[in-house]
Amino acid sequence: MGIEQKQVTRRGAVALALSAGLGLTGAHGVADSWRGTIDSALGTTSTEQTADDKFTPSIASTDDLVKAHEDLGRRVGQEGTVLMKNEGQALPLAKGAKVTLLGMGSMYPFLGGKMGSSITTEDAVDLVSALEQGGFDINPTMTSIYETLGAVEDTSAVNPTPWMQSVAYKYRPAGFATPYVPNEPSFDTYVTEGGASEDFASSFAEYGDAAIVVISRPGSEGSDYYPGAAGIDAETYGTKNPLGICTNERALIQLAEENFDKVIVMVNSGSTMELGDLKDDPKIAAILNIGFPGAYGTLGIADILNGTVSPSGCLADTYAVDTAMAPSSQNFGSIKVADTSMVTWPDSLMGAMGTDIAGGFLGGENSTASAYYVVEAEGIYTGYKYYETRYYDSVTGSGNATGAAGASNGASSWNYDDEVVYPFGYGLSYTTFQQTLDDVQVNADEKTVTAKVTVTNTGSVAGKHVAQLYVSVPYTDYDKKAGVEKSAIQLIGVAKTDELKPGDDQQLTITADLYDMASWDSSAKGGKGGWILDGGDYCFVLAEDAHDAVNNVLAAQGNGAAGDASLVSIKPIGSEGTVDESTLAKSKNGTEIENQLADADVNYYQPGYATPLSRSDWNGTFPRTYDDLTIGGDRQEEWVRNLCCEEYQITKNGEVTDVNGAPAGLTLSSLAGDDNIDDAQWDKLVDEIPVDTLFAKIIKGGSQSDVIPEIENPVVYQNDGPNGFGTTLAGRGLHTDDANANYVLNTMANETTIASTFSEDIAKSWGELLGNDGLWSGNYLLWGAAANLHRCPYNGRNFEYYSEDPVLSSLMSARTVEGALEYGIIIGPKHFAFNDQETKRAGVAPYMTEQKAREGELRAFRASFEDSGALGIMTAFGRVGATPVNGSWGLLRNILRGEWGFKGLMSTDMVNNPGYFRPETCIYGGVTMMADFSTDETLTDVQESWPYMTHDLIASDATLVEYARQNMKYQLYAFAQSAAQNIKTVRVTPWWEMALNGATVAGYGLAAVFGALYVRDAVKGAHDATEAKEEK
């Protein structure tokens, strides 16, 4: 071969080798853009994680951590148990007393709820063990009977869902929205199935110092109680409501009264029960409300019974004579529009997960689409705000308050004493206290109310006392014309003393938020809406409970009620006849506050359909059951669009740039601690993420947030539980060799019991303990501190929420959130918002006025975000009006992120239907992670449920992509401020990248070899040519 031929050949080889190298370099770039997808397909990883502790626990060892759980749980039992009755100082009992326990709940008390809120630690202390540790001698005959009955399984009653299977006498299976009914066994069952002899009562004589009868009602996600005949067969159970005392429970009480001089009743329930007969029964000496006490709360209950501590709990709800007569109970449960065909889903979104919008899994059915609704016509008048306001008006003779509408037991007129058994805030002690209202200051500039209170122990034993501060605001002619409702009394702050010995006193300071006593007026500011303060006298009142507060106000106003006027401070705000729209016109971050939820009201779609309850005419506006709603009218198209979750429709509105990401050299750890979300670096960080990856990570948010290789973020595990992390200390592979590795952390009492402590200190301590739990177990995100309100006693999930009162709920949730945040642990309050029932919860439309929304549930949530800086939130399954919560721009973007300044991550509740949980709607609303629990997180996996979510379609909608990038920025920002930064993520090279690198190097190497040969041949060829020329 000649020199010239060699040069041509080698030139081609060089070009080929260079092309290979350059091609492989280009392939390397493409592979880098698709790194996550390649890793997922090949089962490789491009990152690894190591510890880099930026947050550290304050509890030094797991032994100390377990002890902290026991100590705080016991304290909640001591301070959250409410003494409702104590005739003749029946309690405390003498230590060493011989006691008989009666009722299945005595052997198998509900320590927590069901499904996600159960107490699962093996260290949990049941009631029998707690009482024995408290020095009591317990009747073994009865505990043996109940233990035997607890092993009896009624297979006909077992729930078909495997993880909810249960035995018949321990508790009634949930049945997912099947109404709960009492399940106390009869005495005949003691003999036929419990192994008892006919004369089991003969054992009472030896254990006759007292009988403790435990009355229990369970609670669970996915299930409700129903009022009246819809919820129970009165003839079979001997009670007209499932929250009343049933035949077998009355038989237990009667048996106790026939055999014991001292009968004590314990109420072990997550819902308020009807206790009027027990209160009035002279043979019942004492009643204790113990709620769901958690793993260690029973120890605190024993401390109360034996007198180690004096009870100091207060009721977080009103206990009514007839729960079915509450205004909210008139519209509850399964109600649907007549024509369901108008709100059906496209075939492409039906049945992908075996369900449709009605709920399917955990609270619905599979036959109809988004047809279910509840008209919350009670407005602001839930709980004590109804009972105490109507009482106030009955005393002052206004508003037809004594009319028959809403009266219990068919009475011809409404009378407070026939309606309320125990008021909100009520609770007895073994000692007595005197309290004085020393000073009240209203600071309009700082938007606060500050009260100073002195509490003195005037009794003979040590104890703690709760100072409760209420306000009574003017109800004016303007309000009546504008449709602004006012509660006669509302809680604005609480403070709890230390344990005071007899004769000791303590001054407390209560600081309240002016926003919490303002009224929402949708017509204010020329129809824009906003908070108002009517000009007039504001009565700030110190009280023992809500009813005491009203009586104190009535006394101060000269209405002759049996109250104490000295505990009322009357402060003029503005001048009579004026309306202040400016003081609270902006939120604390300076955002203008305006109407955002006008379409939450059913009257927005069907003007005049519903009449909200008004204190201007109690009798004429008491709610009817709104079960005849039809979809139509001038806004029908908008209505149907909202019901079908079409808040956002994907359109080709602009091609997306940088679909494969725009590398900027940033990682999440490089922005750790950067608390300025407006820093342009955050946008650059998010822009590094390929669009397909971005959407896959949001839509498949699942039970953990996985690594995005382009930004090297850590895996963040999510945990869901009202009573703590439902995992062991070794749950994430940490401390597996520790003696406490298998200790389960979800030990706390239910939220209602925590709220019953009325202690911000306990709520904060619980948050701090959660912070330590998270750091020890490697869990940095918990869905908890739920601030939904107890709208209706029949919500089977009320135990997961604090109270019927928004301010008490707000205080408890906010303190828990901030306690955990001190340790970098994100507590995400849920279910935002209006998760008022479990029945049809996935898609039910709760219609309400904006005043109800603002002064109720939104007030309960606000402080956790605006004041405590929460970095996470979980949205509700349902809607706000017809609009799915996840697509409500007004609720999520304007109120939550705008007014309250929320900068954190936002998760949906569990994705159980692709028609309802539409990704484009969720992303439009601001969701940062959809709770789809699939472990596959690619766009291909997304298309299994939402086949239309293709790369090309997404890339054509620049607006939706921008929303997604904004949402992801919030999520990453939250992680960067949290203990998730205790995990350091670093890039590693998987085998496929090594192979690609090797091939690239080889390509360039060959190019270099052939290039050298080419140069040599070229030089040699030139030399030979010169020699040949010279020879010529």
Coordinates of C-alpha atoms in Angstrom, one line a residue, residues 63-434:
D63 CA -33.3 4.4 77.2
D64 CA -33.9 8.1 78.0
L65 CA -36.1 8.4 74.9
V66 CA -38.4 5.5 76.0
K67 CA -38.5 7.0 79.5
A68 CA -39.5 10.4 78.0
H69 CA -42.4 8.7 76.2
E70 CA -43.6 7.1 79.4
D71 CA -43.3 10.3 81.4
L72 CA -45.1 12.6 78.9
G73 CA -47.7 9.9 78.2
R74 CA -48.4 9.6 81.9
R75 CA -48.6 13.4 82.3
V76 CA -51.1 13.7 79.5
G77 CA -53.2 11.0 81.3
Q78 CA -53.0 13.1 84.5
E79 CA -53.8 16.4 82.9
G80 CA -56.0 15.3 80.0
T81 CA -58.4 13.1 81.9
V82 CA -61.5 15.2 82.8
L83 CA -63.4 14.7 86.1
M84 CA -67.0 15.4 85.1
K85 CA -68.7 14.3 88.4
N86 CA -67.5 13.7 91.9
E87 CA -70.4 13.4 94.4
G88 CA -69.5 13.4 98.0
Q89 CA -65.7 13.4 97.2
A90 CA -66.0 9.8 96.0
L91 CA -62.6 10.2 94.4
P92 CA -59.8 9.7 95.1
L93 CA -60.0 6.1 96.2
A94 CA -57.7 4.8 98.9
K95 CA -54.5 3.2 97.7
G96 CA -54.9 -0.5 98.1
A97 CA -58.7 -0.4 97.5
K98 CA -60.2 -3.6 96.2
V99 CA -61.9 -2.7 93.0
T100 CA -64.1 -4.5 90.4
L101 CA -63.9 -3.5 86.8
L102 CA -66.9 -3.9 84.6
G103 CA -67.3 -3.6 80.8
M104 CA -65.2 -4.9 77.9
G105 CA -63.5 -1.6 77.8
S106 CA -61.9 -2.2 81.2
M107 CA -59.9 -5.1 79.8
Y108 CA -59.6 -3.9 76.2
P109 CA -59.7 -0.1 76.4
F110 CA -59.3 1.9 73.2
L111 CA -55.8 3.3 73.8
G112 CA -55.9 4.8 70.3
G113 CA -58.0 4.8 67.1
K114 CA -58.0 2.3 64.3
M115 CA -56.0 2.3 61.1
G116 CA -52.9 4.5 61.4
S117 CA -53.7 5.6 64.9
S118 CA -53.5 2.4 66.9
I119 CA -51.1 2.0 69.8
T120 CA -48.8 -0.8 68.7
T121 CA -45.9 -0.7 71.1
E122 CA -45.6 -3.8 73.2
D123 CA -44.8 -1.6 76.2
A124 CA -48.4 -0.1 76.2
V125 CA -49.9 -0.3 79.7
D126 CA -53.6 -1.4 79.8
L127 CA -56.0 -0.2 82.3
V128 CA -55.8 -3.3 84.5
S129 CA -52.0 -3.2 84.7
A130 CA -52.0 0.6 85.4
L131 CA -54.5 0.3 88.3
E132 CA -52.5 -2.6 89.7
Q133 CA -49.3 -0.5 89.5
G134 CA -51.3 2.3 91.2
G135 CA -51.8 0.1 94.2
F136 CA -55.3 -1.2 93.5
D137 CA -56.4 -4.8 94.0
I138 CA -58.5 -5.9 90.9
N139 CA -61.2 -8.5 90.8
P140 CA -59.7 -11.4 88.8
T141 CA -63.0 -13.1 88.1
M142 CA -64.2 -10.3 85.9
T143 CA -60.9 -9.7 84.1
S144 CA -60.8 -13.4 83.3
I145 CA -64.3 -13.3 81.8
Y146 CA -63.4 -10.3 79.6
E147 CA -60.1 -11.8 78.6
T148 CA -61.9 -14.9 77.4
L149 CA -64.5 -12.9 75.6
G150 CA -61.7 -10.9 73.9
A151 CA -60.5 -14.1 72.2
V152 CA -63.9 -14.8 70.7
E153 CA -64.1 -14.0 67.0
D154 CA -67.4 -13.4 65.2
T155 CA -66.4 -14.2 61.7
S156 CA -69.6 -12.8 60.3
A157 CA -68.6 -9.3 61.6
V158 CA -65.0 -9.4 60.4
N159 CA -64.1 -6.7 57.9
P160 CA -63.1 -8.0 54.5
T161 CA -60.1 -5.7 54.4
P162 CA -57.3 -7.9 55.9
W163 CA -55.5 -5.4 58.1
M164 CA -58.8 -4.3 59.7
Q165 CA -60.0 -7.7 60.8
S166 CA -61.0 -7.8 64.4
V167 CA -62.7 -9.8 67.1
A168 CA -66.3 -9.1 67.9
Y169 CA -66.1 -8.2 71.5
K170 CA -63.0 -6.1 71.6
Y171 CA -64.4 -3.7 69.1
R172 CA -66.8 -3.5 66.2
P173 CA -65.0 -3.7 62.9
A174 CA -64.9 -0.4 61.1
G175 CA -66.5 -1.5 57.9
F176 CA -65.3 1.7 56.1
A177 CA -68.2 4.1 56.5
T178 CA -70.5 1.5 57.9
P179 CA -72.0 3.1 61.0
Y180 CA -70.4 2.1 64.3
V181 CA -72.8 0.7 66.9
P182 CA -72.2 -0.3 70.6
N183 CA -70.8 -3.8 71.1
E184 CA -71.0 -4.4 74.8
P185 CA -71.8 -8.1 75.4
S186 CA -74.8 -9.2 77.5
F187 CA -74.5 -11.0 80.8
D188 CA -75.7 -14.2 79.1
T189 CA -72.7 -14.0 76.9
Y190 CA -70.5 -13.9 80.0
V191 CA -71.7 -17.4 80.7
T192 CA -72.1 -18.9 77.1
E193 CA -68.8 -17.5 75.7
G194 CA -66.9 -15.9 78.5
G195 CA -66.5 -19.0 80.7
A196 CA -68.3 -17.4 83.6
S197 CA -70.4 -19.2 86.2
E198 CA -74.0 -18.1 86.8
D199 CA -73.0 -16.5 90.1
F200 CA -70.0 -14.4 88.8
A201 CA -71.4 -11.5 90.8
S202 CA -70.6 -13.3 94.0
S203 CA -67.0 -12.2 93.4
F204 CA -68.1 -8.6 94.0
A205 CA -68.2 -8.9 97.8
E206 CA -64.4 -9.4 98.1
Y207 CA -63.7 -6.5 95.7
G208 CA -66.4 -4.2 96.8
D209 CA -64.7 -0.9 97.6
A210 CA -65.7 0.5 94.2
A211 CA -67.0 -0.6 90.8
I212 CA -65.5 1.1 87.8
V213 CA -67.7 0.7 84.7
V214 CA -65.9 1.5 81.4
I215 CA -68.1 2.7 78.5
S216 CA -66.3 2.6 75.2
R217 CA -66.8 3.8 71.7
P218 CA -64.1 3.2 69.0
G219 CA -63.0 5.6 66.3
S220 CA -61.3 5.0 62.9
E221 CA -60.3 6.5 59.7
G222 CA -62.9 5.6 57.1
S223 CA -65.8 5.2 59.5
D224 CA -68.5 7.3 61.1
Y225 CA -71.4 7.1 63.5
Y226 CA -74.8 8.2 62.1
P227 CA -77.5 10.0 64.1
G228 CA -80.9 8.5 64.7
A229 CA -82.3 5.6 62.9
A230 CA -79.7 5.8 60.2
G231 CA -77.1 4.9 62.8
I232 CA -78.7 2.4 65.1
D233 CA -81.8 0.2 65.7
A234 CA -83.3 1.8 68.8
E235 CA -85.3 -1.3 69.7
T236 CA -82.3 -3.6 69.5
Y237 CA -79.8 -1.4 71.3
G238 CA -82.1 0.6 73.6
T239 CA -80.8 4.0 72.5
K240 CA -81.9 6.3 69.7
N241 CA -78.4 7.4 68.9
P242 CA -75.2 5.3 68.8
L243 CA -73.5 7.8 71.1
G244 CA -76.1 7.2 73.8
I245 CA -75.9 4.5 76.5
C246 CA -77.1 1.2 75.2
T247 CA -79.1 -1.5 76.9
N248 CA -76.2 -3.7 77.8
E249 CA -74.3 -0.7 79.2
R250 CA -77.2 0.3 81.3
A251 CA -77.4 -3.2 82.6
L252 CA -73.7 -3.0 83.6
I253 CA -74.4 0.2 85.5
Q254 CA -77.4 -1.2 87.2
L255 CA -75.5 -4.3 88.2
A256 CA -72.8 -2.1 89.8
E257 CA -75.4 0.1 91.6
E258 CA -77.1 -3.0 93.0
N259 CA -73.8 -4.4 94.4
F260 CA -71.6 -1.4 95.2
D261 CA -71.9 1.7 97.3
K262 CA -69.4 3.6 95.1
V263 CA -69.9 3.4 91.3
I264 CA -67.5 5.2 89.0
V265 CA -68.0 5.5 85.3
M266 CA -65.1 5.9 82.9
V267 CA -65.9 7.1 79.3
N268 CA -63.4 5.7 76.9
S269 CA -64.4 7.4 73.6
G270 CA -63.1 9.5 70.9
S271 CA -66.5 11.0 70.4
T272 CA -68.7 13.0 72.7
M273 CA -71.3 10.7 74.3
E274 CA -74.8 11.4 75.7
L275 CA -74.2 11.3 79.4
G276 CA -77.3 13.1 80.8
D277 CA -78.8 10.1 82.5
L278 CA -75.4 9.3 84.2
K279 CA -75.0 12.9 85.4
D280 CA -78.5 12.8 86.9
D281 CA -78.2 9.3 88.4
P282 CA -77.6 9.8 92.2
K283 CA -76.2 6.3 92.4
I284 CA -73.3 7.1 90.1
A285 CA -70.7 8.8 92.3
A286 CA -68.1 9.9 89.7
I287 CA -67.6 10.2 86.0
L288 CA -64.2 10.4 84.3
N289 CA -63.7 11.1 80.6
I290 CA -60.4 9.4 79.7
G291 CA -60.6 9.7 75.9
F292 CA -58.0 7.5 74.1
P293 CA -55.2 7.7 76.6
G294 CA -52.3 6.2 74.5
A295 CA -49.7 3.7 75.7
Y296 CA -49.0 5.3 79.1
G297 CA -52.0 7.6 79.8
T298 CA -53.5 4.9 81.9
L299 CA -50.8 5.4 84.4
G300 CA -51.9 9.0 84.8
I301 CA -55.5 7.8 85.2
A302 CA -54.4 5.6 88.0
D303 CA -52.6 8.5 89.6
I304 CA -55.9 10.4 89.6
L305 CA -57.9 7.6 91.0
N306 CA -55.4 7.1 94.0
G307 CA -55.0 10.8 94.6
T308 CA -51.3 11.1 93.6
V309 CA -52.4 14.0 91.5
S310 CA -55.6 16.1 91.3
P311 CA -57.3 16.1 87.9
S312 CA -56.9 19.3 85.8
G313 CA -58.3 18.4 82.4
C314 CA -61.1 20.4 80.8
L315 CA -63.6 19.3 78.1
A316 CA -62.5 20.1 74.6
D317 CA -66.1 19.7 73.4
T318 CA -69.7 20.3 74.5
Y319 CA -71.5 17.2 75.8
A320 CA -75.1 17.5 74.6
V321 CA -78.3 15.7 75.8
D322 CA -79.2 14.6 72.3
T323 CA -76.3 14.8 69.8
A324 CA -78.7 14.3 66.9
M325 CA -80.3 17.6 67.6
A326 CA -77.2 19.6 67.1
P327 CA -77.6 21.9 64.0
S328 CA -74.6 20.2 62.3
S329 CA -76.2 16.8 62.7
Q330 CA -79.1 17.8 60.4
N331 CA -76.7 17.5 57.4
F332 CA -74.3 14.7 57.8
G333 CA -73.5 11.5 56.1
S334 CA -74.5 10.1 52.7
I335 CA -76.5 12.7 50.7
K336 CA -76.3 13.0 46.9
V337 CA -77.7 15.0 44.1
A338 CA -80.5 13.5 42.1
D339 CA -78.9 13.4 38.7
T340 CA -75.5 11.8 39.0
S341 CA -75.0 11.4 35.2
M342 CA -74.0 15.1 35.0
V343 CA -70.9 14.5 37.0
T344 CA -69.4 11.3 35.6
W345 CA -65.8 10.8 34.5
P346 CA -64.4 10.1 31.1
D347 CA -64.0 6.4 30.5
S348 CA -60.2 6.8 30.4
L349 CA -60.2 7.8 34.0
M350 CA -62.7 5.3 35.3
G351 CA -61.7 2.1 37.1
A352 CA -57.9 2.4 36.8
M353 CA -57.7 1.7 40.5
G354 CA -61.0 -0.1 40.9
T355 CA -62.8 2.9 42.2
D356 CA -64.4 6.2 41.3
I357 CA -64.8 9.6 42.8
A358 CA -67.4 8.6 45.4
G359 CA -64.6 7.3 47.5
G360 CA -64.4 3.6 46.8
F361 CA -61.6 2.8 49.2
L362 CA -61.9 4.1 52.7
G363 CA -65.2 6.0 52.7
G364 CA -67.2 5.7 49.5
E365 CA -68.7 3.4 46.9
N366 CA -68.0 2.4 43.3
S367 CA -71.3 3.2 41.6
T368 CA -71.6 6.9 41.1
A369 CA -69.3 9.9 40.4
S370 CA -68.9 13.2 42.3
A371 CA -72.5 13.4 43.5
Y372 CA -72.2 13.6 47.3
Y373 CA -72.5 16.8 49.2
V374 CA -73.3 18.3 52.7
V375 CA -74.8 21.7 53.2
E376 CA -73.2 23.0 56.4
A377 CA -76.1 25.3 57.1
E378 CA -75.3 25.7 60.8
G379 CA -72.7 28.3 59.7
I380 CA -70.5 29.3 62.6
Y381 CA -72.8 27.8 65.2
T382 CA -71.1 24.5 66.0
G383 CA -70.4 23.2 69.5
Y384 CA -70.6 25.7 72.3
K385 CA -71.0 28.6 69.9
Y386 CA -74.4 27.3 69.2
Y387 CA -75.5 26.2 72.7
E388 CA -74.1 29.2 74.5
T389 CA -75.2 31.8 72.0
R390 CA -78.7 30.5 71.9
Y391 CA -78.7 30.4 75.7
Y392 CA -77.5 34.0 75.8
D393 CA -80.3 35.0 73.5
S394 CA -82.9 33.0 75.5
V395 CA -81.9 35.0 78.6
T396 CA -82.0 38.4 76.8
G397 CA -85.2 37.4 75.0
S398 CA -83.9 37.9 71.4
G399 CA -83.9 35.9 68.2
N400 CA -86.8 33.5 69.0
A401 CA -84.2 31.5 70.9
T402 CA -86.8 29.6 73.0
G403 CA -88.7 28.4 69.9
A404 CA -89.2 24.6 69.4
A405 CA -86.9 24.2 66.5
G406 CA -83.9 22.2 67.6
A407 CA -85.3 21.3 71.0
S408 CA -84.4 17.8 72.2
N409 CA -86.9 15.0 73.0
G410 CA -89.7 16.8 71.2
A411 CA -89.9 19.6 73.7
S412 CA -92.2 22.5 72.8
S413 CA -89.5 25.1 73.6
W414 CA -85.8 25.2 73.7
N415 CA -84.2 25.3 77.1
Y416 CA -80.4 25.2 77.8
D417 CA -80.6 22.9 80.8
D418 CA -82.5 20.4 78.6
E419 CA -79.8 20.5 75.9
V420 CA -76.4 20.5 77.5
V421 CA -75.0 18.0 80.0
Y422 CA -71.5 19.4 80.3
P423 CA -70.2 22.6 78.7
F424 CA -67.0 23.2 76.7
G425 CA -64.1 23.9 79.1
Y426 CA -65.7 22.1 82.0
G427 CA -63.6 20.1 84.5
L428 CA -63.5 19.4 88.2
S429 CA -60.6 19.1 90.6
Y430 CA -60.0 17.6 94.0
T431 CA -59.2 21.1 95.3
T432 CA -60.7 24.6 94.7
F433 CA -59.3 27.7 93.1
Q434 CA -60.0 31.4 93.1

